[in-house]
């Protein structure tokens, strides 16, 4: 079956719950998943109830489709073409900026961060947004984002609702973090948490994996779950009632995301785009990043592994890479577009990832496997691109706007994020007055300036507080 054709399956959380044991047994037998109740008789009453309710929330056709998909062979290599990209310096920037500023002033824009990921590569047990990245203050990613939203709301005298997608696993911790920090000067009512859906994992025989006698292994349904999540939690209706037309979408781990950038909003609106994307040029052909491109004539993200060697190294006549448009996962999404897209049970295609998934052995003991033993499923937001009538792809400066925190060490790690932030703020200082402090930690609060231009404009005559840990400009 083609992944992209699976469009009529309801999400697990949309299923009506039936928790009577005989009915659940029938359901499992239909699915050929009877093993799930193997330890049922040994469970406590509460565990029995939880397991039955978990099973009842699982959609049979969804599981069958996932199994088919997970077991399917790869599709043939698609035809790939690069997209049109609006360059960093484009003559329409001013026009776009004015358009975007008007949308902000008129209260037409909401922000939406996806923060439900598991941070496996970073190896961090708390929600990634709580990770401290400020080179001097050690302020968290969430605080950075909150301050950017506060600054832009103040600048355009507007109210910007901020939606935060969390998972079942990190929902409480994320809410508690915001409570503890008093929502970082934002109105609590403007910060809205939405919990994303989950998908079950299967083994290579197509069986649901149990990670305890009472629990089926499930994981968050990927950042693509965000669209469904907006709908199911009533956020789309609220946005429409508030007259909000556009959503600025970003990932929690990008320390430099320029939230609600008016130029981006403006291009998106000028071009009547339904879904727009910011891209950064790939550093070298083998950089492991997905690129925007046409896949069999439909816009999408071509994963690093989907480009063959020849395509990866292909160049334009001027020597630049043909497939250069590295995905930043920063999007503008039109509210009406999302609404239409996910009506009638539509969901984005599922992607299978082969992983090491803890399971229980014959004796009901949990095993952490050394080898890959199963398949997890996710949906990706960029798969929505192919459904957009119009799309803007806009290039931005990586050093100024894209700094993701992904890994414990090496690239995109706490160390490189800190280093690159210091380098950036130093370059702002240099642009302002020609003085540079080298490796000495410098940090600029988003409440002070959103970018170099604003920094240079505002630095004259402002208070600079030098702390022993470094220079913090707020
Ligand atoms: P990544 O794919 O980088 O995943 O997510 P991650 O969870 O941060 O890290 P790993 O892969 O486990 O190491 C990109 C963005 O999408 C969000 C993440 O929180 C991050 O902002 N995301 C991912 C979700 O909100 N939900 C998901 O199910 C997956």
Coordinates of C-alpha atoms and ligand atoms in Angstrom, one line a residue:
X1 CA 0.0 0.0 0.0
X2 CA 1.1 3.5 -0.7
X3 CA 1.7 5.5 2.5
X4 CA 0.2 8.6 1.0
X5 CA -3.1 7.0 0.3
X6 CA -3.8 6.3 3.9
X7 CA -6.1 9.2 4.5
X8 CA -9.2 7.9 6.0
X9 CA -8.2 6.6 9.3
X10 CA -9.1 8.2 12.6
X11 CA -6.6 9.0 15.2
X12 CA -6.6 6.6 18.2
X13 CA -8.0 9.3 20.5
X14 CA -11.0 9.7 18.3
X15 CA -12.3 6.2 18.9
X16 CA -15.2 5.6 21.2
X17 CA -14.0 3.6 24.2
X18 CA -15.4 0.1 24.9
X19 CA -13.8 -1.5 27.8
X20 CA -15.7 -4.7 28.5
X21 CA -13.4 -7.7 28.5
X22 CA -15.3 -9.9 26.0
X23 CA -15.5 -7.1 23.5
X24 CA -11.8 -6.3 23.9
X25 CA -11.0 -10.0 23.3
X26 CA -13.0 -9.9 20.1
X27 CA -11.2 -6.8 19.0
X28 CA -7.8 -8.3 19.7
X29 CA -8.7 -11.5 17.9
X30 CA -9.8 -9.5 14.9
X31 CA -6.4 -7.8 15.0
X32 CA -4.6 -11.0 15.6
X33 CA -3.1 -9.4 18.7
X34 CA -4.3 -11.7 21.5
X35 CA -0.9 -11.8 23.1
X36 CA -1.6 -8.4 24.6
X37 CA -3.8 -10.0 27.3
X38 CA -1.3 -12.7 28.1
X39 CA -0.6 -11.4 31.7
X40 CA -4.1 -10.0 32.2
X41 CA -5.1 -12.3 35.0
X42 CA -2.0 -11.4 37.0
X43 CA -2.7 -7.7 36.9
X44 CA -4.1 -5.5 39.7
X45 CA -7.6 -4.2 39.2
X46 CA -6.3 -0.7 38.3
X47 CA -3.8 -2.2 35.8
X48 CA -6.6 -4.3 34.2
X49 CA -8.7 -1.2 33.8
X50 CA -5.8 0.8 32.3
X51 CA -4.9 -1.9 29.8
X52 CA -8.5 -2.4 28.6
X53 CA -8.9 1.3 28.2
X54 CA -5.6 1.6 26.3
X55 CA -6.7 -1.2 23.9
X56 CA -10.1 0.2 23.5
X57 CA -8.6 3.5 22.3
X58 CA -6.6 1.8 19.6
X59 CA -8.1 2.0 16.1
X60 CA -8.0 -1.5 14.4
X61 CA -7.8 -0.2 10.8
X62 CA -5.0 2.1 11.9
X63 CA -3.0 -0.7 13.4
X64 CA -3.5 -2.9 10.4
X65 CA -2.4 -0.1 8.1
X66 CA 0.7 0.6 10.2
X67 CA 1.6 -3.0 10.1
X68 CA 1.2 -3.2 6.3
X69 CA 3.3 -0.1 6.0
X70 CA 6.0 -1.1 8.4
X71 CA 6.4 -4.4 6.5
X72 CA 6.2 -2.9 3.0
X73 CA 9.1 -2.7 0.7
X74 CA 10.6 0.7 -0.3
X75 CA 9.0 2.6 -3.2
X76 CA 11.1 3.3 -6.3
X77 CA 13.4 6.4 -6.4
X78 CA 11.2 9.4 -7.1
X79 CA 11.8 12.2 -9.6
X80 CA 13.3 15.1 -7.6
X81 CA 13.6 18.8 -8.5
X82 CA 14.7 21.9 -6.5
X83 CA 12.1 24.5 -5.6
X84 CA 12.1 28.3 -6.3
X85 CA 13.7 29.9 -3.3
X86 CA 13.3 33.6 -2.3
X87 CA 16.9 34.8 -1.8
X88 CA 18.2 36.4 1.4
X89 CA 18.4 39.8 -0.2
X90 CA 15.3 40.3 -2.3
X91 CA 13.9 43.5 -3.5
X92 CA 10.4 42.7 -2.1
X93 CA 11.6 42.4 1.5
X94 CA 10.4 45.8 2.5
X95 CA 7.0 45.3 1.0
X96 CA 6.8 41.9 2.7
X97 CA 7.9 43.4 6.0
X98 CA 5.1 46.0 5.9
X99 CA 2.5 43.4 5.1
X100 CA 3.7 41.1 7.9
X101 CA 3.8 44.0 10.4
X102 CA 0.2 44.9 9.5
X103 CA -0.9 41.3 10.1
X104 CA 0.8 41.4 13.5
X105 CA -0.7 44.7 14.4
X106 CA -4.1 43.5 13.4
X107 CA -3.8 40.4 15.6
X108 CA -3.9 38.0 12.7
X109 CA -1.0 35.8 13.8
X110 CA -0.6 33.0 16.5
X111 CA 2.5 31.1 17.4
X112 CA 2.8 27.4 17.7
X113 CA 5.8 25.5 19.0
X114 CA 6.0 21.7 18.8
X115 CA 7.6 20.5 22.1
X116 CA 6.3 16.9 22.4
X117 CA 9.5 15.2 21.3
X118 CA 11.4 12.7 23.4
X119 CA 14.9 14.2 23.2
X120 CA 16.4 10.8 22.8
X121 CA 19.6 12.1 21.2
X122 CA 20.1 14.8 23.7
X123 CA 19.5 12.3 26.5
X124 CA 17.6 14.8 28.6
X125 CA 14.8 13.5 30.8
X126 CA 12.9 16.8 31.1
X127 CA 11.1 18.6 28.3
X128 CA 13.7 19.9 25.9
X129 CA 12.3 23.4 26.2
X130 CA 13.4 23.5 29.8
X131 CA 17.1 23.0 28.8
X132 CA 19.3 26.0 29.7
X133 CA 21.1 27.5 26.6
X134 CA 21.7 31.2 27.5
X135 CA 25.5 31.6 27.5
X136 CA 25.5 33.9 30.5
X137 CA 22.1 33.5 32.2
X138 CA 21.6 29.8 31.3
X139 CA 18.0 30.7 30.4
X140 CA 15.9 28.0 29.0
X141 CA 14.8 27.5 25.4
X142 CA 11.2 28.2 26.6
X143 CA 12.3 31.5 28.2
X144 CA 14.0 32.5 25.0
X145 CA 10.9 31.8 23.0
X146 CA 8.6 33.5 25.6
X147 CA 10.8 36.7 25.6
X148 CA 10.7 36.8 21.8
X149 CA 6.9 36.6 21.8
X150 CA 6.7 39.2 24.6
X151 CA 9.0 41.5 22.6
X152 CA 7.1 41.2 19.4
X153 CA 3.7 41.7 21.1
X154 CA 5.0 44.8 22.7
X155 CA 6.6 46.1 19.5
X156 CA 3.3 45.7 17.5
X157 CA 1.0 46.4 20.4
X158 CA -0.7 43.2 19.9
X159 CA -1.7 40.0 21.6
X160 CA -0.2 36.8 20.3
X161 CA -1.6 33.5 21.5
X162 CA 1.2 30.9 21.9
X163 CA 0.2 27.3 21.5
X164 CA 2.6 24.7 22.8
X165 CA 2.2 21.1 21.7
X166 CA 3.3 18.6 24.4
X167 CA 3.1 14.8 24.6
X168 CA 1.4 12.7 27.2
X169 CA 4.9 12.1 28.7
X170 CA 6.0 15.7 29.1
X171 CA 2.7 17.5 29.5
X172 CA 2.7 18.0 33.3
X173 CA 6.4 18.8 33.5
X174 CA 6.0 21.5 30.8
X175 CA 3.0 23.1 32.4
X176 CA 4.7 23.0 35.8
X177 CA 7.8 24.7 34.4
X178 CA 5.7 27.6 33.0
X179 CA 3.8 27.9 36.3
X180 CA 7.1 28.0 38.2
X181 CA 8.4 30.8 36.0
X182 CA 5.1 32.7 36.0
X183 CA 4.8 32.2 32.2
X184 CA 7.9 34.4 31.7
X185 CA 5.9 37.7 31.8
X186 CA 3.3 36.5 29.3
X187 CA -0.3 36.3 30.2
X188 CA -1.1 32.8 31.3
X189 CA -4.2 32.8 29.3
X190 CA -2.2 33.5 26.1
X191 CA -0.1 30.3 26.6
X192 CA -2.1 27.2 25.6
X193 CA -0.9 23.7 26.0
X194 CA -2.2 21.0 23.6
X195 CA -1.5 17.3 24.1
X196 CA -0.6 15.3 20.9
X197 CA -1.8 11.8 20.0
X198 CA 0.2 8.6 20.4
X199 CA 0.8 5.6 18.1
X200 CA 1.6 2.0 19.0
X201 CA 4.9 0.3 18.2
X202 CA 5.1 -3.2 16.5
X203 CA 7.7 -5.9 16.2
X204 CA 8.9 -7.4 13.0
X205 CA 6.1 -10.0 13.0
X206 CA 3.5 -7.2 13.1
X207 CA 2.6 -7.8 16.8
X208 CA 2.0 -4.9 19.2
X209 CA 4.9 -4.6 21.6
X210 CA 4.1 -4.7 25.3
X211 CA 6.6 -2.9 27.5
X212 CA 5.1 -4.2 30.7
X213 CA 2.4 -6.8 31.4
X214 CA -0.1 -4.0 31.6
X215 CA 1.0 -1.6 28.9
X216 CA 1.3 -1.4 25.1
X217 CA 4.4 0.5 23.9
X218 CA 3.2 3.8 22.4
X219 CA 5.0 6.9 21.4
X220 CA 4.0 10.5 20.3
X221 CA 2.7 10.6 16.8
X222 CA 5.4 13.0 15.5
X223 CA 5.4 16.7 14.8
X224 CA 2.9 16.0 12.0
X225 CA 0.5 15.2 14.8
X226 CA 0.3 19.0 15.4
X227 CA -2.3 19.6 12.8
X228 CA -4.7 17.0 14.2
X229 CA -3.9 18.2 17.7
X230 CA -4.9 21.8 16.8
X231 CA -8.2 20.5 15.5
X232 CA -9.0 18.0 18.2
X233 CA -8.3 20.4 21.1
X234 CA -10.6 23.0 19.6
X235 CA -7.7 25.4 18.9
X236 CA -8.6 25.9 15.3
X237 CA -12.2 27.0 16.2
X238 CA -10.8 29.4 18.8
X239 CA -8.3 30.8 16.3
X240 CA -11.1 31.4 13.8
X241 CA -13.3 33.0 16.4
X242 CA -10.4 35.4 17.3
X243 CA -10.0 36.3 13.7
X244 CA -6.5 34.8 13.5
X245 CA -5.6 33.7 10.0
X246 CA -2.0 32.6 10.2
X247 CA 0.1 30.4 12.4
X248 CA 3.9 30.8 12.9
X249 CA 5.1 27.2 13.5
X250 CA 8.5 26.3 14.9
X251 CA 10.4 23.6 16.8
X252 CA 11.3 24.0 20.5
X253 CA 14.9 23.2 19.9
X254 CA 15.9 26.1 17.6
X255 CA 17.6 28.6 19.9
X256 CA 17.7 31.3 17.2
X257 CA 14.3 31.0 15.7
X258 CA 13.0 34.5 14.7
X259 CA 9.5 34.1 16.0
X260 CA 6.7 35.8 14.1
X261 CA 9.2 37.4 11.7
X262 CA 7.2 40.0 9.8
X263 CA 9.1 39.5 6.5
X264 CA 8.2 35.8 6.5
X265 CA 4.6 36.5 7.4
X266 CA 4.5 39.1 4.7
X267 CA 5.8 36.9 1.9
X268 CA 3.5 34.2 3.0
X269 CA 0.5 36.5 2.7
X270 CA 1.6 38.4 -0.4
X271 CA 2.0 35.1 -2.3
X272 CA -1.3 33.8 -0.8
X273 CA 0.7 30.8 0.4
X274 CA -1.0 28.1 2.4
X275 CA 2.2 26.8 3.9
X276 CA 5.6 28.5 3.8
X277 CA 9.0 27.4 4.9
X278 CA 12.3 29.0 5.8
X279 CA 15.4 27.3 4.5
X280 CA 19.1 27.6 5.1
X281 CA 21.7 26.7 2.5
X282 CA 23.3 23.3 3.1
X283 CA 26.9 23.7 4.4
X284 CA 28.2 20.9 2.2
X285 CA 26.7 18.1 0.1
X286 CA 26.9 15.5 2.8
X287 CA 25.3 17.6 5.6
X288 CA 22.7 15.3 7.1
X289 CA 19.7 17.6 6.7
X290 CA 16.5 17.3 4.7
X291 CA 16.1 19.7 1.8
X292 CA 13.0 21.3 0.3
X293 CA 12.2 20.0 -3.2
X294 CA 9.7 18.6 -5.5
X295 CA 9.1 14.9 -5.1
X296 CA 7.3 13.6 -8.2
X297 CA 6.1 17.2 -8.8
X298 CA 4.8 17.7 -5.3
X299 CA 6.6 20.0 -2.8
X300 CA 8.0 18.3 0.3
X301 CA 11.1 17.6 2.2
X302 CA 13.6 15.2 0.6
X303 CA 15.3 13.4 3.4
X304 CA 19.1 13.2 3.4
X305 CA 19.0 9.4 2.7
X306 CA 16.6 9.9 -0.2
X307 CA 19.1 11.8 -2.3
X308 CA 21.5 9.5 -4.2
X309 CA 25.2 10.5 -4.5
X310 CA 24.8 12.2 -7.8
X311 CA 21.8 14.2 -6.6
X312 CA 23.6 15.2 -3.4
X313 CA 26.6 16.6 -5.3
X314 CA 24.7 18.1 -8.3
X315 CA 25.5 21.8 -8.8
X316 CA 23.9 24.8 -10.6
X317 CA 25.9 26.6 -13.3
X318 CA 27.1 29.1 -10.6
X319 CA 28.5 26.2 -8.6
X320 CA 25.9 26.3 -5.8
X321 CA 24.3 23.0 -4.8
X322 CA 21.2 22.1 -6.8
X323 CA 19.5 20.7 -3.7
X324 CA 20.6 23.4 -1.2
X325 CA 17.5 24.3 0.6
X326 CA 18.0 22.9 4.1
X327 CA 14.8 22.5 6.0
X328 CA 14.6 24.6 9.2
X329 CA 11.1 23.3 10.2
X330 CA 10.0 27.0 10.5
X331 CA 6.7 27.4 8.7
X332 CA 3.8 29.7 8.2
X333 CA 0.5 27.8 8.1
X334 CA -2.8 29.3 7.0
X335 CA -5.6 28.4 9.5
X336 CA -8.2 27.8 6.8
X337 CA -5.7 25.5 5.0
X338 CA -5.3 23.3 8.1
X339 CA -9.0 23.3 8.7
X340 CA -9.7 22.1 5.2
X341 CA -6.8 19.6 5.1
X342 CA -7.8 17.7 8.2
X343 CA -11.5 17.5 7.8
X344 CA -13.1 14.1 7.2
X345 CA -10.6 12.1 9.2
X346 CA -7.5 13.0 7.1
X347 CA -4.1 12.5 8.6
X348 CA -0.6 12.9 7.3
X349 CA 1.2 9.8 6.0
X350 CA 2.9 7.6 8.6
X351 CA 6.7 7.1 8.5
X352 CA 8.2 4.0 10.0
X353 CA 11.4 4.1 12.1
X354 CA 13.2 0.9 13.1
X355 CA 14.2 1.3 16.8
X356 CA 15.3 -0.5 19.9
X357 CA 12.1 -0.8 21.8
X358 CA 11.9 -2.2 25.4
X359 CA 9.6 -5.2 25.6
X360 CA 8.6 -8.0 28.0
X361 CA 10.0 -11.5 27.6
X362 CA 8.2 -14.8 28.0
X363 CA 8.3 -14.4 31.8
X364 CA 6.8 -10.9 31.7
X365 CA 10.3 -9.3 32.5
X366 CA 11.2 -6.0 30.8
X367 CA 14.1 -6.3 28.4
X368 CA 16.1 -3.4 27.0
X369 CA 17.2 -4.8 23.6
X370 CA 20.7 -4.3 22.3
X371 CA 19.5 -4.7 18.7
X372 CA 16.8 -3.0 16.7
X373 CA 13.7 -5.0 17.4
X374 CA 10.6 -3.1 16.3
X375 CA 9.0 -0.2 14.4
X376 CA 7.7 3.1 15.7
X377 CA 5.5 5.4 13.6
X378 CA 5.5 9.1 13.2
X379 CA 3.9 11.8 11.0
X380 CA 5.9 14.8 9.8
X381 CA 4.6 18.3 9.4
X382 CA 6.4 18.9 6.1
X383 CA 4.3 16.2 4.5
X384 CA 1.5 18.9 4.5
X385 CA 3.5 20.9 2.0
X386 CA 2.3 18.8 -0.9
X387 CA -1.3 19.7 -0.1
X388 CA -0.7 23.4 -0.1
X389 CA -2.1 25.3 -3.1
X390 CA 0.7 27.8 -2.9
X391 CA 4.0 27.7 -1.0
X392 CA 6.7 30.2 -0.3
X393 CA 10.2 28.9 0.3
X394 CA 12.4 31.6 1.7
X395 CA 16.2 31.5 2.4
X396 CA 17.5 32.9 5.7
X397 CA 20.9 33.3 7.3
X398 CA 21.7 30.2 9.2
X399 CA 24.0 32.0 11.7
X400 CA 21.1 34.4 12.6
X401 CA 18.1 32.1 12.6
X402 CA 18.9 28.4 12.8
X403 CA 20.6 26.8 15.8
X404 CA 18.9 23.5 16.8
X405 CA 19.8 21.6 20.0
X406 CA 19.7 17.9 19.1
X407 CA 22.6 15.9 20.4
X408 CA 24.4 15.3 23.7
X409 CA 27.8 16.0 22.1
X410 CA 29.3 16.9 18.7
X411 CA 27.2 18.9 16.2
X412 CA 24.0 20.6 17.5
X413 CA 24.9 20.0 21.1
X414 CA 24.8 22.2 24.2
X415 CA 28.4 23.1 23.5
X416 CA 27.9 24.2 19.9
X417 CA 24.7 26.1 20.7
X418 CA 26.5 28.1 23.4
X419 CA 29.5 28.7 21.2
X420 CA 27.4 29.8 18.2
X421 CA 25.2 32.1 20.4
X422 CA 28.3 33.8 21.8
X423 CA 29.7 34.2 18.3
X424 CA 26.5 35.7 17.0
X425 CA 26.1 38.2 19.9
X426 CA 29.8 39.2 19.5
X427 CA 29.1 39.9 15.8
X428 CA 26.2 42.2 16.8
X429 CA 28.5 44.0 19.2
X430 CA 31.0 44.4 16.5
X431 CA 28.4 45.8 14.1
X432 CA 27.3 48.3 16.7
X433 CA 30.6 49.7 17.8
X434 CA 33.5 47.8 16.4
X435 CA 34.5 46.3 19.7
X436 CA 34.7 42.5 20.1
X437 CA 35.1 40.5 23.3
X438 CA 36.3 37.3 21.7
X439 CA 35.3 34.1 23.6
X440 CA 34.1 36.0 26.6
X441 CA 30.4 35.0 27.1
X442 CA 28.0 37.6 25.7
X443 CA 24.2 37.2 25.7
X444 CA 21.5 39.5 24.4
X445 CA 18.0 39.2 25.7
X446 CA 15.3 38.9 23.0
X447 CA 13.6 41.6 25.1
X448 CA 16.4 43.9 24.1
X449 CA 16.7 43.1 20.4
X450 CA 15.4 40.6 17.9
X451 CA 18.2 40.9 15.4
X452 CA 21.4 42.7 14.5
X453 CA 19.7 45.8 13.1
X454 CA 17.5 46.2 16.1
X455 CA 20.5 45.7 18.4
X456 CA 22.6 48.3 16.6
X457 CA 19.7 50.7 16.8
X458 CA 19.0 50.2 20.5
X459 CA 22.5 49.7 22.0
X460 CA 23.4 53.4 22.1
X461 CA 22.8 54.8 25.5
X462 CA 21.5 51.6 27.1
X463 CA 22.5 50.0 30.3
X464 CA 25.0 47.2 30.0
X465 CA 25.5 45.0 33.1
X466 CA 28.7 43.1 33.3
X467 CA 28.4 40.1 35.5
X468 CA 31.4 38.0 36.5
X469 CA 30.0 35.2 34.3
X470 CA 29.9 37.4 31.2
X471 CA 28.2 40.3 29.6
X472 CA 24.4 40.2 29.6
X473 CA 22.5 42.9 27.6
X474 CA 18.8 43.2 28.6
Ligands
LIG1 P1 13.0 15.8 16.6 O1 12.6 14.9 15.5 O2 14.3 16.5 16.5 O3 12.9 14.9 17.9 O4 11.8 16.8 16.8 P2 13.3 15.2 19.4 O5 12.3 14.5 20.3 O6 13.5 16.6 19.7 O7 14.6 14.5 19.6 P3 15.0 12.9 19.3 O8 14.7 12.6 17.9 O9 14.2 12.1 20.3 O10 16.4 12.9 19.7 C1 11.8 18.0 16.2 C2 10.7 18.9 16.9 O11 9.4 18.2 16.8 C3 8.9 18.1 18.2 C4 10.1 18.1 19.1 O12 9.7 18.4 20.4 C5 11.0 19.1 18.4 O13 10.6 20.4 18.7 N1 8.2 16.8 18.2 C6 8.7 15.6 17.7 C7 6.9 16.7 18.8 O14 6.4 17.8 19.2 N2 6.3 15.6 18.8 C8 6.8 14.4 18.3 O15 6.1 13.4 18.4 C9 8.1 14.5 17.8

